[in-house]
XYZ file of C-alpha atoms in Angstrom:
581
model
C 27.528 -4.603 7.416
C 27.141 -7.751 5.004
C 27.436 -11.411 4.718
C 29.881 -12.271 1.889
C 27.872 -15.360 0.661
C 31.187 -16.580 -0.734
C 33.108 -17.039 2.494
C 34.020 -20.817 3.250
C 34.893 -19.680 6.884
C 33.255 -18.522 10.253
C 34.875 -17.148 12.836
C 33.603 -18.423 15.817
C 34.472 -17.797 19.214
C 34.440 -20.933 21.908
C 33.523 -18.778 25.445
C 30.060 -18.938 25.798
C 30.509 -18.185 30.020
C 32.005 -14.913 31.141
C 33.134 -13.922 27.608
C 30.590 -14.781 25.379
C 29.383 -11.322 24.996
C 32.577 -10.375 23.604
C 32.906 -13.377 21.889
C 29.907 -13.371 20.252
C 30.318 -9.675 18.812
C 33.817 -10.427 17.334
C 32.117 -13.561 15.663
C 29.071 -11.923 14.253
C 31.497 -8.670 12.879
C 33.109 -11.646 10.967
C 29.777 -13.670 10.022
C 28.824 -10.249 8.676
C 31.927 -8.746 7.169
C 33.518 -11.738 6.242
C 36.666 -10.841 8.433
C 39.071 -13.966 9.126
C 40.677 -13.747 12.906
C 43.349 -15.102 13.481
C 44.182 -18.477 16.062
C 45.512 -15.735 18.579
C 42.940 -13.098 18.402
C 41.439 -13.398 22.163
C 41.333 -17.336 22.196
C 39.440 -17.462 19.156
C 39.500 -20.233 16.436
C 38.088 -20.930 12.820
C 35.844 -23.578 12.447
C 34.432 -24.527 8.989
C 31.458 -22.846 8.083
C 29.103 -25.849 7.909
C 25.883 -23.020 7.025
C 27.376 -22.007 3.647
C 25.157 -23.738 1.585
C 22.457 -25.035 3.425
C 18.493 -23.182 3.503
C 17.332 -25.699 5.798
C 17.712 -25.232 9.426
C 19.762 -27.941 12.220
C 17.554 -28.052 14.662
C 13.713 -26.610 13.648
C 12.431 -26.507 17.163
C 15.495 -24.650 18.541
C 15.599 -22.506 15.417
C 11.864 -21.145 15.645
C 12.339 -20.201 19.369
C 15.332 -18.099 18.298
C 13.120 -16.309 15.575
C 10.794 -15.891 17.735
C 13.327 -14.226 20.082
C 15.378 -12.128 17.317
C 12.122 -11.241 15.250
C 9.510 -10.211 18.214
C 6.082 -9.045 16.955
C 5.270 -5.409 17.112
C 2.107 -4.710 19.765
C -0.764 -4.020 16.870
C -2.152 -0.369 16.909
C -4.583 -0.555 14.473
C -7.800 0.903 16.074
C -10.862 0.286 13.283
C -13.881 -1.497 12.886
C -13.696 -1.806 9.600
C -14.480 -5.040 8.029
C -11.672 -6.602 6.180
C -11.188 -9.235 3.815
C -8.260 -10.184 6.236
C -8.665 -11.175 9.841
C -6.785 -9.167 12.497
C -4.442 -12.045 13.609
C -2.099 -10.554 16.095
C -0.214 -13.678 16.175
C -0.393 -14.363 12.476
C 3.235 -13.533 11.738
C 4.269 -16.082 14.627
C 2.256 -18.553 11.931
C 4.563 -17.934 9.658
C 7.722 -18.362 11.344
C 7.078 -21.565 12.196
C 5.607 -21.984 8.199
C 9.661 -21.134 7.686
C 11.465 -23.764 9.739
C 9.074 -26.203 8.922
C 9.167 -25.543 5.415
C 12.299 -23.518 4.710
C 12.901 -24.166 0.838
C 9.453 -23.009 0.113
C 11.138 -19.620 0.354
C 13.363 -20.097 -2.368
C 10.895 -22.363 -4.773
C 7.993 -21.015 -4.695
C 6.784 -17.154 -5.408
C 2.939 -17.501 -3.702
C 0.698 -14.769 -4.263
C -2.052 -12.954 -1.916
C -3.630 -10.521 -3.568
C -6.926 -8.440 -4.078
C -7.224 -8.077 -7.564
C -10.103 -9.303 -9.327
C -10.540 -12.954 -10.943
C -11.290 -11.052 -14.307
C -8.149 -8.854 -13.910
C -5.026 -8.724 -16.239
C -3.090 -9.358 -13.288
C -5.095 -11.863 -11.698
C -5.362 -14.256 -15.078
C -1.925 -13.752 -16.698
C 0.811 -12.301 -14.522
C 0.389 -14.669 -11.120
C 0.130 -17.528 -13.141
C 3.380 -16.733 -15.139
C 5.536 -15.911 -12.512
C 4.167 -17.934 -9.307
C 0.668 -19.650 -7.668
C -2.180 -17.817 -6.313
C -2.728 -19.460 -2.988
C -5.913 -17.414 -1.937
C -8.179 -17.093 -4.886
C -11.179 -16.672 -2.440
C -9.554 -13.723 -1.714
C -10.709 -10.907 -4.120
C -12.452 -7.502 -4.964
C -15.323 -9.876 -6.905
C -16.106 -11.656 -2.901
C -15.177 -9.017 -0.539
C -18.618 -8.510 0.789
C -19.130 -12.462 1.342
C -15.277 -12.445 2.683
C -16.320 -9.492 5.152
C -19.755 -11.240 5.902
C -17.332 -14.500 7.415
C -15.600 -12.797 9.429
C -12.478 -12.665 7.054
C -10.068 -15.356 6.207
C -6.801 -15.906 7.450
C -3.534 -15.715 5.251
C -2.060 -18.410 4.711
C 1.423 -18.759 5.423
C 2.963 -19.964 2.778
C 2.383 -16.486 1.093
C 5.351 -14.713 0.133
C 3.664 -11.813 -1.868
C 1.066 -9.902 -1.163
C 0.344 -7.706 -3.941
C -2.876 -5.691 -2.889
C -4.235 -2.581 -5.149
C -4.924 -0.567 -2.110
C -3.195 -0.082 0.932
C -4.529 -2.103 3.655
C -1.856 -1.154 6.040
C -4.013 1.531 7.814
C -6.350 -1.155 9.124
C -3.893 -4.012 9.442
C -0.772 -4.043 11.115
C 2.574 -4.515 9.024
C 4.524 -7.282 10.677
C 1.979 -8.365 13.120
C -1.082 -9.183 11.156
C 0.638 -9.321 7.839
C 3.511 -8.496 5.718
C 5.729 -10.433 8.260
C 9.584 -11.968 8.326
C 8.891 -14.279 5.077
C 6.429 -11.687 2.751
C 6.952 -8.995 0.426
C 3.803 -6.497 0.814
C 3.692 -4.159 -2.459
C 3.386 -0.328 -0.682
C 5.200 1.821 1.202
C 3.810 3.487 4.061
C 4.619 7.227 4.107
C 4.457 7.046 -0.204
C 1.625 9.459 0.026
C 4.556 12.610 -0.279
C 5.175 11.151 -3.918
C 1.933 10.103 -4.727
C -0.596 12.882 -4.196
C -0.539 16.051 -6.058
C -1.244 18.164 -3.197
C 1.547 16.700 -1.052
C 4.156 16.264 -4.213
C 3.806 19.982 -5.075
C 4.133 21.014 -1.794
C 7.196 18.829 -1.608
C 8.870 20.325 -4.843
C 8.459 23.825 -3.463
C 10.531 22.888 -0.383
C 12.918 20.992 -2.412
C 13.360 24.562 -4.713
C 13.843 26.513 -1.738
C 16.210 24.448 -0.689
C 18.497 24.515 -3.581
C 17.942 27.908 -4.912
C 21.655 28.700 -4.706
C 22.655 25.177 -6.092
C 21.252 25.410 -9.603
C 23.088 21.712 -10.341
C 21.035 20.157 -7.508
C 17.635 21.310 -8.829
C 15.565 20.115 -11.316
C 15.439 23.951 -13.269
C 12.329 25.529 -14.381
C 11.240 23.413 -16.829
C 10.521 20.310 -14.797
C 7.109 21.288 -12.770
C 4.590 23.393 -14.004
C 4.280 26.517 -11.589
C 1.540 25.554 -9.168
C -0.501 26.907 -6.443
C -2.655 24.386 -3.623
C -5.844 26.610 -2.726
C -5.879 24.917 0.593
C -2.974 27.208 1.082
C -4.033 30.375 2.148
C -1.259 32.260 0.947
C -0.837 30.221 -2.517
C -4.752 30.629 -3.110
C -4.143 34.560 -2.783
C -1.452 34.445 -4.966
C -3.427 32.893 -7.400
C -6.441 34.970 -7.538
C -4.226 38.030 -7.346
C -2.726 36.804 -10.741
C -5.893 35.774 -12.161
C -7.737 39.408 -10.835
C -4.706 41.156 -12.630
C -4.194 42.917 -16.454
C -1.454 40.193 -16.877
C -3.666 37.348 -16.704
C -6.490 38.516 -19.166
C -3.404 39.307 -21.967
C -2.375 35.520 -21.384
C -5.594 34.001 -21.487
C -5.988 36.286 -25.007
C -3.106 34.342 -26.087
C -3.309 30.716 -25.121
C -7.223 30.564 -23.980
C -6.519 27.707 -21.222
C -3.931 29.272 -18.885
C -4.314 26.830 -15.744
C -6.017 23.357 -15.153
C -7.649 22.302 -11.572
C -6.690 18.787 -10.465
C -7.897 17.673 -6.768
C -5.179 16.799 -4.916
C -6.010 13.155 -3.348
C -7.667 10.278 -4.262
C -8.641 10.572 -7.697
C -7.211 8.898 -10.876
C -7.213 8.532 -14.402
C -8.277 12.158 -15.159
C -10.873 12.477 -12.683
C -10.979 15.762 -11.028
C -8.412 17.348 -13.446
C -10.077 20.264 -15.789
C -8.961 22.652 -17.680
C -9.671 26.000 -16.608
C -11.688 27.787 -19.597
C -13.965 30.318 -18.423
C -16.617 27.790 -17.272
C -14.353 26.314 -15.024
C -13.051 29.581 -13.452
C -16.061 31.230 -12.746
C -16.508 28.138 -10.591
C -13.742 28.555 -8.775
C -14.177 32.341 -8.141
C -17.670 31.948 -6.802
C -15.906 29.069 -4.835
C -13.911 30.956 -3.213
C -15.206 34.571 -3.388
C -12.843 35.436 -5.889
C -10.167 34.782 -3.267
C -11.816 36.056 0.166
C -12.770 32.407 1.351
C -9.174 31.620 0.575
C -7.544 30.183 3.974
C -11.098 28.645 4.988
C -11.771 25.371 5.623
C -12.298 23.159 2.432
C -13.604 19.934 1.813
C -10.785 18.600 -0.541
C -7.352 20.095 -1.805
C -7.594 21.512 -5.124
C -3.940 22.809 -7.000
C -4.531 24.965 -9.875
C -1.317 24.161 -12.042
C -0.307 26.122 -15.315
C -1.280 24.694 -18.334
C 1.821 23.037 -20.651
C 0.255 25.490 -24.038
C 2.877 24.389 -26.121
C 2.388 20.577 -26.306
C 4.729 18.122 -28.841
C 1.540 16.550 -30.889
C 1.984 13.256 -33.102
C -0.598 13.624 -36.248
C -2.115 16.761 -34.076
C -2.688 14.458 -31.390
C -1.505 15.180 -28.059
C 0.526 12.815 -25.943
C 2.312 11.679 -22.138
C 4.471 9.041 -21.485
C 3.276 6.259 -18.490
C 6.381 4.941 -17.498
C 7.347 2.765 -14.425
C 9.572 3.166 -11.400
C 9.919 0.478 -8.472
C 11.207 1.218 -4.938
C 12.008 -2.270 -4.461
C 13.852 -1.412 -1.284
C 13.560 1.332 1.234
C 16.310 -0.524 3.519
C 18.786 0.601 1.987
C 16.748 3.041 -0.506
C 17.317 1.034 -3.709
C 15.381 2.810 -7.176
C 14.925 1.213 -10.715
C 13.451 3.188 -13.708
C 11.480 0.759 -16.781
C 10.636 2.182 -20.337
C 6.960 2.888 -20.618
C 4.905 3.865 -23.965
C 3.341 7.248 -25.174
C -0.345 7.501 -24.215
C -1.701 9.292 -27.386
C -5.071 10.789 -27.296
C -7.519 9.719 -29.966
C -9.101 13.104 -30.062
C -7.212 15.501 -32.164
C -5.931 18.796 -30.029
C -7.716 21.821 -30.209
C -7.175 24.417 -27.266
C -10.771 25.557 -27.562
C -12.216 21.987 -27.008
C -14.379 21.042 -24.516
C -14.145 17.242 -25.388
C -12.226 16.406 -22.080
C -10.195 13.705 -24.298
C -8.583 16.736 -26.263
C -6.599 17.977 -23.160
C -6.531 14.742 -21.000
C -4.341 11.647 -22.702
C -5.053 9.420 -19.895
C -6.399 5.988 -21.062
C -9.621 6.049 -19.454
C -10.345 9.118 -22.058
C -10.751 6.932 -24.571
C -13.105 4.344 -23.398
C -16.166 6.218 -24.622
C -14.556 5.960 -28.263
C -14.449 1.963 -27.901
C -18.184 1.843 -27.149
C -19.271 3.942 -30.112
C -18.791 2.783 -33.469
C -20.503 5.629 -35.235
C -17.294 7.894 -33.825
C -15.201 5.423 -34.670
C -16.038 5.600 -38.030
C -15.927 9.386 -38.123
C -12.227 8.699 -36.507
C -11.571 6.336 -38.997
C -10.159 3.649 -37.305
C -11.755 0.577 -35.918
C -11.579 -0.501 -32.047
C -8.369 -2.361 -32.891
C -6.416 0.070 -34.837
C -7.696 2.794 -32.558
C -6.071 1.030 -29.869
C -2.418 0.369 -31.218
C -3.002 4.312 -32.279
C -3.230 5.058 -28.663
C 0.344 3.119 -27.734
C 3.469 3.985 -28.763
C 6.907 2.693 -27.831
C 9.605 5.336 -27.543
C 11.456 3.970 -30.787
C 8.074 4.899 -32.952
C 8.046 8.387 -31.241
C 11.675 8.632 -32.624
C 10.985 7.723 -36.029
C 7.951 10.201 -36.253
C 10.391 12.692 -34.712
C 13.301 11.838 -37.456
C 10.313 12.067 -40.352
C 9.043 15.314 -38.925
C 12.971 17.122 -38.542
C 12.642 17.306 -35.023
C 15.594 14.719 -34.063
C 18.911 13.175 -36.431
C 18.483 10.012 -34.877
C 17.152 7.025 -32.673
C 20.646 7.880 -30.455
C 17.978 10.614 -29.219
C 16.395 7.904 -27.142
C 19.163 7.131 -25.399
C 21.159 9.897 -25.267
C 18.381 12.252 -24.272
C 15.058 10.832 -23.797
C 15.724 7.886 -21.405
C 18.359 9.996 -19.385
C 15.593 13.047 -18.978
C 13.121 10.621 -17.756
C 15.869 8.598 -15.015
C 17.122 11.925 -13.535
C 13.319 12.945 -13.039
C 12.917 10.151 -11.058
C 15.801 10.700 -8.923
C 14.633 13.862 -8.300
C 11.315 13.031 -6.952
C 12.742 10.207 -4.902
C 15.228 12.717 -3.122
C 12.081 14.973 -2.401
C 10.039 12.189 -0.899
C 12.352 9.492 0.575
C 12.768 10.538 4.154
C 8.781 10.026 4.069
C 8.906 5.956 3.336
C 8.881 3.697 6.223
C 12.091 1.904 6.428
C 11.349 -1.686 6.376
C 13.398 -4.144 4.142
C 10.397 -6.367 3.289
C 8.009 -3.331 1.767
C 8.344 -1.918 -2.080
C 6.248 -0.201 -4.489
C 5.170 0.322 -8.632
C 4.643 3.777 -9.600
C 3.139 4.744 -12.703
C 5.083 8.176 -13.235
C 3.413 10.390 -16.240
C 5.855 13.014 -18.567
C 5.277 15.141 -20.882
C 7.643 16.789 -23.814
C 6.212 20.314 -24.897
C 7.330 21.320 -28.112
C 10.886 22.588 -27.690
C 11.467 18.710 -26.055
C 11.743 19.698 -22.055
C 10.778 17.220 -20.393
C 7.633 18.344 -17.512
C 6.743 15.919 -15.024
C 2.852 15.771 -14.273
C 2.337 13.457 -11.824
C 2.978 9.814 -9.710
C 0.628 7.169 -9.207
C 0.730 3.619 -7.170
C -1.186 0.917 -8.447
C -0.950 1.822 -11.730
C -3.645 0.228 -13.911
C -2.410 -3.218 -15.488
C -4.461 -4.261 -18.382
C -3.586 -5.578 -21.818
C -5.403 -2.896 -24.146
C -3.830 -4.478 -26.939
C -1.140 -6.758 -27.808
C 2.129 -4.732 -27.281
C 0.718 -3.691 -23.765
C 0.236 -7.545 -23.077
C 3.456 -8.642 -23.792
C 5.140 -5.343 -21.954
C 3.649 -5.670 -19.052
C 4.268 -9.497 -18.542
C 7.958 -9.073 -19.174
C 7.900 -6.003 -16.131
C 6.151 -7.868 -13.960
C 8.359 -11.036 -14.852
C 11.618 -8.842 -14.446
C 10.131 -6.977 -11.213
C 9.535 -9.864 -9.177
C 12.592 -11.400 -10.037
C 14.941 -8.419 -8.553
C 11.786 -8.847 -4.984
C 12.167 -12.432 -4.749
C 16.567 -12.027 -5.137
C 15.669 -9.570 -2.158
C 13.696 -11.972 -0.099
C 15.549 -14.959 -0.602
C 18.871 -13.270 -0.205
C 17.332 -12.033 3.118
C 16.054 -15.521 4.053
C 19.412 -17.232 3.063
C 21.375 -14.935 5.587
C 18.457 -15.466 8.194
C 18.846 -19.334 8.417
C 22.851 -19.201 8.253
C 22.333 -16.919 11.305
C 20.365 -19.520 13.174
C 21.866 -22.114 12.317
C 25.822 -20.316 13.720
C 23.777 -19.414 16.488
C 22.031 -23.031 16.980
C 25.351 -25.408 16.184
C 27.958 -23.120 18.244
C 25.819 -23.516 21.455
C 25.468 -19.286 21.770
C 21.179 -20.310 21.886
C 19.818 -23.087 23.848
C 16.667 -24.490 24.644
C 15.308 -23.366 28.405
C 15.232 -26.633 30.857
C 12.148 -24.549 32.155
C 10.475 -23.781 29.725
C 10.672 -26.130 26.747
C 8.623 -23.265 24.488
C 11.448 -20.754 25.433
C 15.137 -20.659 23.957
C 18.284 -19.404 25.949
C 19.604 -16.552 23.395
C 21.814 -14.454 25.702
C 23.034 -11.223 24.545
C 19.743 -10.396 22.971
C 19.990 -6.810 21.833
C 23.603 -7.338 19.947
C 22.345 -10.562 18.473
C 19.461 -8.201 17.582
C 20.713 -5.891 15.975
C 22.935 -8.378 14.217
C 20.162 -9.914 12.824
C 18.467 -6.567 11.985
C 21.556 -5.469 9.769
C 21.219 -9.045 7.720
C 17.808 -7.937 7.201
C 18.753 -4.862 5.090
C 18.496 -5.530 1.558
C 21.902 -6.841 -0.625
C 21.126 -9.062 -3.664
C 23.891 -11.762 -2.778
C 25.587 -13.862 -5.621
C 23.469 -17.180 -5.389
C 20.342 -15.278 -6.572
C 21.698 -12.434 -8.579
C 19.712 -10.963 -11.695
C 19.819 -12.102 -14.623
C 21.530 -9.762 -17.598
C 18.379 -9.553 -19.646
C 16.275 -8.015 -16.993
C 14.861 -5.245 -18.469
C 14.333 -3.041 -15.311
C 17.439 -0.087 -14.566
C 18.759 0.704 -11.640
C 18.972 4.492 -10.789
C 19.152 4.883 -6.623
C 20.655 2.564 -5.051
C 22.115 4.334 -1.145
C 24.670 1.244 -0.401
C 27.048 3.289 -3.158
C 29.218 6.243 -1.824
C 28.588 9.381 -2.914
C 27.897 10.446 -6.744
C 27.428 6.460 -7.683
C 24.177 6.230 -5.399
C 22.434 8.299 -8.439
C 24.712 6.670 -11.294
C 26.790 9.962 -11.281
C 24.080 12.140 -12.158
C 24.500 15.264 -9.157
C 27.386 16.252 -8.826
C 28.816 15.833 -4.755
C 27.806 18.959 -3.632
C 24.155 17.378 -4.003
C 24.524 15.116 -1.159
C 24.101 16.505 2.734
């Protein structure tokens, strides 16, 4: 159910004795659906709706009682002693409900930022500044032994982003301690299914399994390369069976590199991930025995993964793309998709290399090259040109495409490349999305990483949160400031769409007499009916960009899930119906 922001009537209901519990529901189906009833309909009567426009509350005192009441604070069950940045405020959130009624149009002016990135950072220096205030500059990676060493601060409550690069919300408690009513907190408990490789391969086999006689539900075989986790005990056989066999030694003849080990959690930016030339797999047999340790207990989880042989090469250079995806809502699910760039490698491929650059086109590859001029040189390219090298835009892939005979057209982006990359996404979100907590006021960035082999499929390697945001040159600069700019716009229409339907509910509730204060107890508020008025205010909670704040044309991020839609429109028509349970 919805507010229709437009609606210059409520339906209110004048019982408030014996039949204000029926009262009250028919009122709140029509503050919700926007449903007029008529003067007859069980004594009921339209009054005008004096809340249509207003993000202030009547009555602040009343009003914060009845938050307090509709929004209770979940009992903390964080059990560490780790040493935060952040105090443990179990009562924090309370803070900021009363930050709200005081200050209600803070909400919709004002986009204040908590965050942990460092002074120096990219995002730090350019992107808070452009699109809001940093409240809490004490407050960062540079400080957080001093930060720890006091005790921790406490937030303040006038944030209304927190925009941390790692998860805190293991050791502090969403909706008690942060992330409350009022704040946007940037990750999604329960993301871990689409962000480790371990967990995400796992994930894909189910997903396989269960579409195996639905070939227009799956992603097909050239999505995924075929892999194996050696935590598995099963999967590790497998693998050393194939690697133990004839078969194997007549592939490796032919393509030399056959596999390549990642570990499975909690690495980034190429570490752990190594090709498996015949260094690297007589590792891995004397790991494992050649097979008979496999089902013992490991310290990590490694995936061997094949090896894409036939990689598309600009210049003999191989490439990925890094591009972006934002779950800006898991309540409802809502997806968007944002072009990214081609992340070229500045070491030219050769199969037989054992320059880790050569197979690897993550960024962090390259910053060895930067350092040393004398390479440079042998490269011959400076630092800057050696960086705009390394980032391409999708329309310069399509040009060297056109020049090389491999497309007819730029129409290739769009009528292949971009469509590829959006129907990937879709698939990995309906693998993982049962996993995300389902909380309106949580979202996450993704950095998702393709790669086209040489016939143009399109393989998906892998997802990572907090991708890295840094202006290597430029291009990157201004791309990433109009993301972010466009990103937070389509959080902050979420927020303060939420908000706007938050205060019209207190206020119906306030001015129509269904709340009261308690004669008792002047901290308390009357609100009876609790559980419907509840759950009423729950379902106002759920994400719906209303009109007032609606995104602007020019916004440069695409919307590919969004779960509100029936049917085939929740993935813009992209599985057919028999796709959907």
């Amino acid at each position: 159910m919805r507010i229709n922001s437009a609606i210059a009537l409520l339906i209110l209901l004048c019982s408030v004795t014996l039949g204000a519990s029926t009262s009250l529901r028919r009122s709140a189906r029509s503050f919700e659906s926007g449903e007029a009833l008529t003067p007859g309909d069980e004594g009921s009567y339209i009054l005008e709706d004096k809340t249509a426009d207003t993000r202030e509350f009547y009555n602040p005192a009343l009003a914060l009682g009845i938050l307090n009441k509709l929004n209770p604070l979940p009992a903390p069950n964080i059990a560490s002693n780790k040493s935060l940045m952040i105090k443990r405020d179990p009562n924090y959130c309370l803070k900021t409900h009363e930050y709200l009624v005081k200050n209600p149009t803070s909400v919709f002016n004002e986009l204040n930022f908590l965050t942990d990135y460092s002074m120096l950072s990219y995002f730090r220096k350019d992107i808070v500044p452009m699109v809001g205030r940093d409240v809490m500059p004490y407050i960062n990676s540079d400080y957080i032994r001093l930060s720890q060493k006091l005790g921790g601060f406490d937030i303040e409550p006038s944030v209304n982003n927190i925009f941390f690069k790692l998860g805190v919300h293991n050791e502090l408690h969403i909706g008690s301690h942060f992330a409350c009513l009022t704040q946007n907190y940037n990750h999604i408990p329960g993301s871990d299914d689409i962000a480790n490789k371990d967990a995400v391969a796992h994930n894909l086999k189910i997903y396989y399994e269960k579409y195996k006689n639905q070939p227009t539900c799956s992603p097909g075989d050239k999505f995924f390369p075929q892999t194996w986790l050696l935590a598995n005990e099963a999967e590790c056989k497998e693998w050393f069976a194939y690697i133990n066999s004839p078969e194997y030694e007549r592939e490796k003849a032919e393509k030399t590199i056959v596999f390549i080990r990642k570990i499975g959690v909690g690495v980034h930016r190429g570490a752990g991930v190594q090709p498996v030339d015949e260094e690297e797999e007589q590792m891995l047999r004397r790991g494992l025995k050649n097979g008979e340790n496999c089902g013992k207990k490991m310290d990590y989880s490694i995936i061997v993964q094949r090896y894409i042989s036939n990689p598309l090469l600009v210049y003999n250079h191989k490439f990925d793309f890094r591009v972006y995806m934002m779950v800006s809502s898991t309540n409802p699910l809502t997806v968007y998709y944002h072009d990214g760039f081609l992340r070229v490698s500045l070491y030219e491929y050769d199969v037989n290399s054992k320059a880790k650059g050569a197979h690897l086109t993550n960024t962090a590859q390259s910053e060895d090259v930067f350092k040393d001029k004398e390479l440079q040189e042998k490269m011959g390219m400076n630092e800057t040109e050696l960086r705009n090298f390394q980032m391409w835009n999708y329309t310069r892939l399509a040009n060297y495409l056109i020049s090389e005979g491999r497309i007819d057209s730029l129409g290739w982006i769009d009528g292949y490349l971009r469509p590829k990359i959006e129907h990937a996404m879709q698939h990995l979100i309906r693998i993982t999305k049962n996993s995300f907590a389902k909380q309106s006021n949580l979202w996450e960035l993704y950095g998702v990483d393709f790669m086209l082999d040489d016939k143009l499929n399109l393989w998906f390697i892998e997802c990572n949160r907090s991708p890295v945001i840094k202006d290597s040159n430029e291009e990157k600069g201004l791309f990433l400031r109009k993301l972010f700019r466009d990103g937070f716009e389509i959080l902050s229409a979420q927020l303060r769409s939420r908000m706007k339907r938050v205060i019209k509910f207190v206020n119906m509730l306030t001015s129509e007499g269904f709340a009261r204060e308690n004669t008792l107890d002047p901290s308390d508020v009357v609100l009876p009916n609790l559980e419907e008025n509840r759950r009423i205010f729950n379902s106002l909670l759920e994400n719906k960009i209303d009109d007032e704040f609606k995104i602007s044309p020019d916004n440069s991020w695409i919307k590919i899930v969004d779960e509100t839609l029936p049917g085939v429109e929740r993935y813009n028509g992209m599985f057919p119906i028999e796709c959907f349970d």
